Coordinates of C-alpha atoms in Angstrom, one line a residue:
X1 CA 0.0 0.0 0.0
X2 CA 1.2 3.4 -0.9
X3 CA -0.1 7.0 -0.5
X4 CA -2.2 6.7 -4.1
X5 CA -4.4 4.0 -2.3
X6 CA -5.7 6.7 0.4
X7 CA -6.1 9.5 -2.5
X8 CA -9.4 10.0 -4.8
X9 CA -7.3 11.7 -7.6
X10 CA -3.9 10.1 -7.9
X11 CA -1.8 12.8 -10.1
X12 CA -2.3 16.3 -10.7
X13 CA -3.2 19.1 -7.8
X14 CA -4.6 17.2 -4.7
X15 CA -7.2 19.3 -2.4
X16 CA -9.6 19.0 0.7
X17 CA -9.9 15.6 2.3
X18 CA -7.1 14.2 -0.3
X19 CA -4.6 17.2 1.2
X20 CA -5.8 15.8 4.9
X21 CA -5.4 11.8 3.8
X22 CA -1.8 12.7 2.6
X23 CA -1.0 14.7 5.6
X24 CA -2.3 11.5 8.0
X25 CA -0.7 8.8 6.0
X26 CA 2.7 10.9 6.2
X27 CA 2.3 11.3 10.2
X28 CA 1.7 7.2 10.0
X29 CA 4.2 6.0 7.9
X30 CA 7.0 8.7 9.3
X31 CA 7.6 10.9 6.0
X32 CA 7.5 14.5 5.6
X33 CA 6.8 16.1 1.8
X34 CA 9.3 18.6 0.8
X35 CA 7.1 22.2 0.1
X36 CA 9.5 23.7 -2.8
X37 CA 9.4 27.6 -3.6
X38 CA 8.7 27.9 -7.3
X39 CA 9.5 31.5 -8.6
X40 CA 9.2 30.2 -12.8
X41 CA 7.4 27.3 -14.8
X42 CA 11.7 26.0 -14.8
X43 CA 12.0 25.9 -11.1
X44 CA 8.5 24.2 -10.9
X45 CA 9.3 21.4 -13.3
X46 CA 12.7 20.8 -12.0
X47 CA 10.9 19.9 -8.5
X48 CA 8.3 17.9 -10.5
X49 CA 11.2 15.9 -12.2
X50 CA 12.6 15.3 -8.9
X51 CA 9.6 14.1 -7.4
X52 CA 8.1 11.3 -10.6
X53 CA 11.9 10.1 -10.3
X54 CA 11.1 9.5 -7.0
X55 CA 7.7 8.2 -6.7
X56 CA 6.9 10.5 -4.3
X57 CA 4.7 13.6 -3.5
X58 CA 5.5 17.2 -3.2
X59 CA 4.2 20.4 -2.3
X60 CA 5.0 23.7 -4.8
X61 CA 4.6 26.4 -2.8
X62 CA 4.9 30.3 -4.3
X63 CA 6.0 32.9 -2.0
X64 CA 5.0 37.0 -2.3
X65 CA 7.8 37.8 -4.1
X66 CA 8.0 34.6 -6.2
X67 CA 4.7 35.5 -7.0
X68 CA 5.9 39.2 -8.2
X69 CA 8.5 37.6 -9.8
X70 CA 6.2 35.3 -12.1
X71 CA 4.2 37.9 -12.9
X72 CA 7.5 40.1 -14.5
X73 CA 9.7 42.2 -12.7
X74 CA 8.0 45.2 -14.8
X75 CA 4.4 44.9 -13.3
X76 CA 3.9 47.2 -10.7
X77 CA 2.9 45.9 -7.5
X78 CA 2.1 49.1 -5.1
X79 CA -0.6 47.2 -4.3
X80 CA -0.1 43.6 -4.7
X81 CA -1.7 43.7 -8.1
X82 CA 1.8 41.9 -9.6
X83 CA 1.9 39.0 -6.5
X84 CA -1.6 38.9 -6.7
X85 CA -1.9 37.5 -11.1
X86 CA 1.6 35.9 -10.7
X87 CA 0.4 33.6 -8.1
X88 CA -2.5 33.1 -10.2
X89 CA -0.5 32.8 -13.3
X90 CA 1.6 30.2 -11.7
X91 CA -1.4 28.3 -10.0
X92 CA -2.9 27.8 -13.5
X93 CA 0.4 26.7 -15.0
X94 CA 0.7 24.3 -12.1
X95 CA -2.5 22.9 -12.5
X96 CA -2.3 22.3 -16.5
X97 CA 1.4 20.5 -16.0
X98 CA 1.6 18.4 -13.1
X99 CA -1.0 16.1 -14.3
X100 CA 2.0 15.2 -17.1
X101 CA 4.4 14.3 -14.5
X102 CA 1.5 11.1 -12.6
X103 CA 2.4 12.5 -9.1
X104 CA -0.2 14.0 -6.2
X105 CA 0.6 17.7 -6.0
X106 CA -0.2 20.1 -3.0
X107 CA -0.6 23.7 -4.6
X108 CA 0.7 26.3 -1.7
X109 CA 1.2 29.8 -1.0
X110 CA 4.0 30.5 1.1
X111 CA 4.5 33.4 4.1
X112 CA 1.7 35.8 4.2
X113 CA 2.8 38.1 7.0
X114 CA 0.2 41.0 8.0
X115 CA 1.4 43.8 5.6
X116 CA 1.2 41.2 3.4
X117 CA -2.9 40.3 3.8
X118 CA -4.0 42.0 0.9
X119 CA -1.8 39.7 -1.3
X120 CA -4.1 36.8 0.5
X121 CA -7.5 38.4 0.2
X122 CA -6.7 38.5 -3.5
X123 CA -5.7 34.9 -3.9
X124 CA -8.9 33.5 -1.9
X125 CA -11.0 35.8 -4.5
X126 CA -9.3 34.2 -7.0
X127 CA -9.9 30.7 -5.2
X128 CA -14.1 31.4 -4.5
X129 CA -14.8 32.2 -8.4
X130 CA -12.7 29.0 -9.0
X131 CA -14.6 27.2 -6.8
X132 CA -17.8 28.3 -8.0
X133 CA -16.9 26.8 -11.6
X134 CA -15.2 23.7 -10.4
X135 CA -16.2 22.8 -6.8
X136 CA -12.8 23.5 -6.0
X137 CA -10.7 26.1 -4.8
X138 CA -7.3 27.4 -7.1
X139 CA -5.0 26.8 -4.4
X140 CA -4.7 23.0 -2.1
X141 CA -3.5 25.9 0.7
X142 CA -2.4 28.5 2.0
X143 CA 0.0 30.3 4.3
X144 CA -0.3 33.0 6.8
X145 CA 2.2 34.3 8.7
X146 CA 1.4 36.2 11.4
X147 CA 4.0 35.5 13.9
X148 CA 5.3 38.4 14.4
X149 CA 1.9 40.2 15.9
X150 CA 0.4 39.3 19.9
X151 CA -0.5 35.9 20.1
X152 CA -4.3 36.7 20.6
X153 CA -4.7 38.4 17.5
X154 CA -2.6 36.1 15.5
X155 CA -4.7 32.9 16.6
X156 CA -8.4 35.4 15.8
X157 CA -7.3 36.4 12.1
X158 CA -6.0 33.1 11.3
X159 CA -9.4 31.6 12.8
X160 CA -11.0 34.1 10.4
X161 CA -9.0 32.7 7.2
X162 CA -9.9 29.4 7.9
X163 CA -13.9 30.1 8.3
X164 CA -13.3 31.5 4.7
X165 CA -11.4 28.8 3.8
X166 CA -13.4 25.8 5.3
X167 CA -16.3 26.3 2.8
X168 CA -13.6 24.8 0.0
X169 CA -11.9 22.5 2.4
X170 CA -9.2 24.6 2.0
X171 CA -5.5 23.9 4.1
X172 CA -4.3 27.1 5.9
X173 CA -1.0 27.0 7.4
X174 CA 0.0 29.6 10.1
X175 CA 2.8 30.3 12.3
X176 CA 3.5 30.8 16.0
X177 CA 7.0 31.8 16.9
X178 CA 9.3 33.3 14.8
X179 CA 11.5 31.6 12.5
X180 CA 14.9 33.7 12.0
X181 CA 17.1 34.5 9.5
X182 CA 16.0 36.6 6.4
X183 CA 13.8 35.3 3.8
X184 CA 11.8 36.7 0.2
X185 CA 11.8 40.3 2.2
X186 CA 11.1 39.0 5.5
X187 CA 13.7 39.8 8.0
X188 CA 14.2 38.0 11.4
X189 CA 17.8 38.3 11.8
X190 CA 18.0 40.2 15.3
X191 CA 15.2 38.5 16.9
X192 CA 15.1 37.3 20.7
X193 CA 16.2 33.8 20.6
X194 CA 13.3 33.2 23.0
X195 CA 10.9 33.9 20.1
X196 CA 12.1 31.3 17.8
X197 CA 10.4 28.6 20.7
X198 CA 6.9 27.8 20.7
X199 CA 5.7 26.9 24.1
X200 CA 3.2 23.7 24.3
X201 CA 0.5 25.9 25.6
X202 CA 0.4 28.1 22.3
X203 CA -0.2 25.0 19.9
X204 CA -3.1 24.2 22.6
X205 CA -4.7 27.5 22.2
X206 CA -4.1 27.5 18.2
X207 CA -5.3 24.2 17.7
X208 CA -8.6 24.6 20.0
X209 CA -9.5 27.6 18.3
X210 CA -9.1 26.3 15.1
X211 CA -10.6 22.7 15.3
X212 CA -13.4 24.1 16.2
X213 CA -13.7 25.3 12.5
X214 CA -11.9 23.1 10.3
X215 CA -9.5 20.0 10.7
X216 CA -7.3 21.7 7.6
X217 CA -5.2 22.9 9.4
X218 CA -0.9 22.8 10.1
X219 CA 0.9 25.1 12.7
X220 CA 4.5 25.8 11.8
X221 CA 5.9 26.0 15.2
X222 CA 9.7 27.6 16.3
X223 CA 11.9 25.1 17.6
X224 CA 15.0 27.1 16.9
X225 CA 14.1 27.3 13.0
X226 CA 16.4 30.2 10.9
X227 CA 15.9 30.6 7.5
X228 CA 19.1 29.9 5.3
X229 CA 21.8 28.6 5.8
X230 CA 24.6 29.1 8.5
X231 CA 27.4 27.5 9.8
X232 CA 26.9 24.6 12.1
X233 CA 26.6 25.5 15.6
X234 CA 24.8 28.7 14.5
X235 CA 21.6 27.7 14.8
X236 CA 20.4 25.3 17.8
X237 CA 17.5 23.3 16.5
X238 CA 15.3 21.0 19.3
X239 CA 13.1 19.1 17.3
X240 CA 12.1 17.3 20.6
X241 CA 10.3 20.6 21.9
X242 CA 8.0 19.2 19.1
X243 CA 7.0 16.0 20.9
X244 CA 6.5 17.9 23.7
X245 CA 3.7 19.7 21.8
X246 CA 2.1 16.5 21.0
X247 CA 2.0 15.1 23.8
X248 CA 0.8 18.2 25.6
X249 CA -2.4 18.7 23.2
X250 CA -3.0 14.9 23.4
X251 CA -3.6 14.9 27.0
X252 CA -5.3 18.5 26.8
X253 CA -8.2 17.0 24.5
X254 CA -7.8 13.0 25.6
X255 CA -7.1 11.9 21.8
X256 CA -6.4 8.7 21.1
X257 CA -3.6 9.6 18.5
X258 CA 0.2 10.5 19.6
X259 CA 0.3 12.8 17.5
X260 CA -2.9 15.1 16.8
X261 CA -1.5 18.2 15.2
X262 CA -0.1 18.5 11.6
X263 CA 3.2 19.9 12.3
X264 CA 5.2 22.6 9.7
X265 CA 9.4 22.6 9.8
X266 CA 10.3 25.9 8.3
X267 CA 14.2 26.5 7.4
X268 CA 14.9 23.2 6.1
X269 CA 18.0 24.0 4.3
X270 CA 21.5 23.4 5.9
X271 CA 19.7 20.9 8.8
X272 CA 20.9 17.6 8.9
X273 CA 19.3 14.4 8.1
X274 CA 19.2 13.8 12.1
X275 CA 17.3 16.6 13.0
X276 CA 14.9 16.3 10.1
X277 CA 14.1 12.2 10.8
X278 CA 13.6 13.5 15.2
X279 CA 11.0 16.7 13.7
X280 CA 9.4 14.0 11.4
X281 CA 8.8 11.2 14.2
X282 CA 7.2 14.6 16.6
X283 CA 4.7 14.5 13.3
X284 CA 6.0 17.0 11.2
X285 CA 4.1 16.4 7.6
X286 CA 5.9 19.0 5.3
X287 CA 9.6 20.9 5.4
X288 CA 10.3 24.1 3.3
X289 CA 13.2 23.6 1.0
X290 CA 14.0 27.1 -0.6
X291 CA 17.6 28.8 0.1
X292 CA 19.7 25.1 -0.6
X293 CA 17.4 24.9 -3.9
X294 CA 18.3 28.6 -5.4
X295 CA 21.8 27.6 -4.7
X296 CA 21.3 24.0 -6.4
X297 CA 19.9 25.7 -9.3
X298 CA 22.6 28.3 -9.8
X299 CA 25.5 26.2 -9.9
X300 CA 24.4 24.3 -13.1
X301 CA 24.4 27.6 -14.9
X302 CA 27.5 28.7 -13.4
X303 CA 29.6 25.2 -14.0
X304 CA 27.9 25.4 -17.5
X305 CA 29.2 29.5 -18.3
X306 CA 32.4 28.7 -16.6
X307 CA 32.9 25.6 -18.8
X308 CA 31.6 26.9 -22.1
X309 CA 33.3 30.9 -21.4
X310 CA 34.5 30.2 -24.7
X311 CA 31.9 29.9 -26.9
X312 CA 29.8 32.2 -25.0
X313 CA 31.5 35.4 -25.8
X314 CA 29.6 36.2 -29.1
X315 CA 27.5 34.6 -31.6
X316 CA 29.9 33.4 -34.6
X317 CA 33.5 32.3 -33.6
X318 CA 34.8 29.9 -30.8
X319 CA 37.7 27.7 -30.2
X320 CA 36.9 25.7 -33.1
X321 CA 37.3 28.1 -35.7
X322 CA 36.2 32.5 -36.3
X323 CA 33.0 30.7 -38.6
X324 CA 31.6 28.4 -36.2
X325 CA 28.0 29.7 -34.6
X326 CA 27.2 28.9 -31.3
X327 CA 23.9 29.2 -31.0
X328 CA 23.6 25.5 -29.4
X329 CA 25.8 27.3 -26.8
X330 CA 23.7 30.0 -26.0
X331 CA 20.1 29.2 -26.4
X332 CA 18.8 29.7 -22.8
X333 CA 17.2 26.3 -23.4
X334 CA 20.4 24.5 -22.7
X335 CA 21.9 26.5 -20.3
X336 CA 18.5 27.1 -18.4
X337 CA 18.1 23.3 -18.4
X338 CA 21.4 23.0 -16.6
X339 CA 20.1 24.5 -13.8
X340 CA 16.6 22.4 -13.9
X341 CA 19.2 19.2 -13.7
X342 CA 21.4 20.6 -10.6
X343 CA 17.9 21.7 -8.6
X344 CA 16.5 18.6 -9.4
X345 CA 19.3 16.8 -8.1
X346 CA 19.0 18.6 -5.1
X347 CA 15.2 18.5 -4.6
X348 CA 15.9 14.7 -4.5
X349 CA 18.3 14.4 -1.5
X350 CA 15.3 16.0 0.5
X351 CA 13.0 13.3 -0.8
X352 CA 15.5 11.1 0.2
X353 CA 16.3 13.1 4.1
X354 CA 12.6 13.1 4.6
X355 CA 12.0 9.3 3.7
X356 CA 9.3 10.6 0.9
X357 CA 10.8 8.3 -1.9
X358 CA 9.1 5.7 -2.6
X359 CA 5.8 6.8 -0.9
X360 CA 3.8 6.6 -3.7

């Protein structure tokens, strides 16, 4: 038995109960699905590659400025308008490919922080006239990130998302203590080290509010998380605060389960394979992969450049003679696809860290 035995639609974008089936059969066979930020139909097909090769699933998530960045650096976005039809834009794309690459596919939107709200408003529009039309909503989920704000009012907006949301059985994701670092415009690089830990009594509060609306729902919670990536010894991760939040809300609401709440690990990249295998056995049931993936993608363009320096320098005329062309050289096909090969590669060592391979 795999994960295609528990879904109703086996390839393609996955929503409602089929996000919440994927979610529980990761939390019972100890696998977490690697959410990949996608900025560019190349960057989402290299992570689609990945995954086929691997049999596994995986989440394509697009971020506020990845968004932007779909849309063209030249649209304005004063007020979101650009983030707004990129993320759109990129859905759409998503949702027309994926079904080529016969894998289940979580369709995500990434931090949503509170300046940021507008850029959500605009995407669950887009999501209720899609549902309308095909039962559906655009997006499996979405993120909002309001971590930053007083506890009270971050749990009462994000309960207000997911009453809009539950109607199209809808994932939300939120977040309760800050994750560090610097990230797509988001910076939480002087933070108190205090406020990257969640505290077992927040996760209670979060996940009796929102139960009470909806069971699609995941709480990204701080255990030390820092986006990027930093030396080691730099960041302190304790993956077992997590099983202390499990065990906590299990005795709070008497479940039967070890591990009732759907669990988030933000700042995947640079943790080791320990760490992510101790967060995945607390019930984590999705890791964000983004700054060790821009990296992975860069350096097949940059071995490629370095390598072919020669017969990049102009259009007619390379080692091989002042006549030859070298338009083979240049067409950003081949050197574009270089990159697609070295993300890809990477994208696959976190389906293999997170045990995903195979899962399907």
């Amino acid at each position: 038995m795999g994960a295609l035995d528990v879904l109703s639609r086996k390839k393609g974008v996955i929503v409602g109960d089929d996000v919440l089936k994927l979610f529980s059969y990761a939390q019972q066979k100890n696998f977490a699905i690697p959410a990949i930020n996608v900025t560019s139909s190349s960057t989402a097909v290299a992570a689609l590659e990945a995954a086929r090769d691997k049999k596994a699933p995986i989440i394509l998530q697009i971020s506020q400025g990845g968004a932007a960045y779909f849309a063209g650096k030249g649209v304005a976005n004063d007020k979101q308008q650009a983030s707004i039809a990129g993320a759109i834009a990129g859905a759409h794309y998503i949702r027309a490919i994926a079904p080529a690459y016969d894998i289940p596919v979580i369709l995500h939107t990434d931090h949503c922080a509170k300046k940021l709200l507008p850029w959500l408003d605009g995407l669950m529009d887009a999501d209720e006239v899609y549902f309308k039309d095909h039962g559906e909503p655009l997006f499996s989920s979405h993120m909002i990130d309001l971590s930053e704000e007083e506890k009270e009012w971050n749990i009462e907006t994000t309960a207000k998302y997911l009453k809009r949301a539950a109607p199209m059985k809808q994932w939300l994701e939120m977040e309760i203590g800050i994750t560090g670092g610097e990230e797509d415009g988001v910076n939480n690089e002087n933070v108190d080290n205090n406020s990257l830990y969640t505290q077992p009594e927040d996760i209670y509060d979060i996940y009796h509010a929102l139960s009470q609306i909806s069971p699609y729902f995941s709480i990204a919670a701080g255990f030390g998380n820092v986006h990027g990536v930093y030396k080691p010894g730099n960041v302190r991760l304790h993956p077992e605060l997590l099983g202390k939040h499990q065990k906590y809300v299990k005795e709070k609401i008497g479940a039967k389960e070890d591990k009732p709440v759907f669990l988030v690990f933000h700042g995947g990249s640079g943790s080791s394979k320990k760490e992510y295998t101790e967060a995945i056995s607390y019930g984590v049931v999705k890791i964000n992969l983004d700054t060790d993936l821009q990296f992975a993608y860069l350096t097949g363009i940059r071995d490629y450049i370095l390598q072919k320096k020669d017969y990049l320098m102009k259009q007619v005329g390379n080692p091989e003679g002042d006549d030859k062309p070298n338009k083979k050289y240049f067409d950003p096909r081949v050197w574009v696809r270089e990159g697609e090969k070295t993300m890809s590669t990477r994208v696959k060592e976190g389906l293999d860290d997170f045990n995903t391979t195979g899962q399907l």
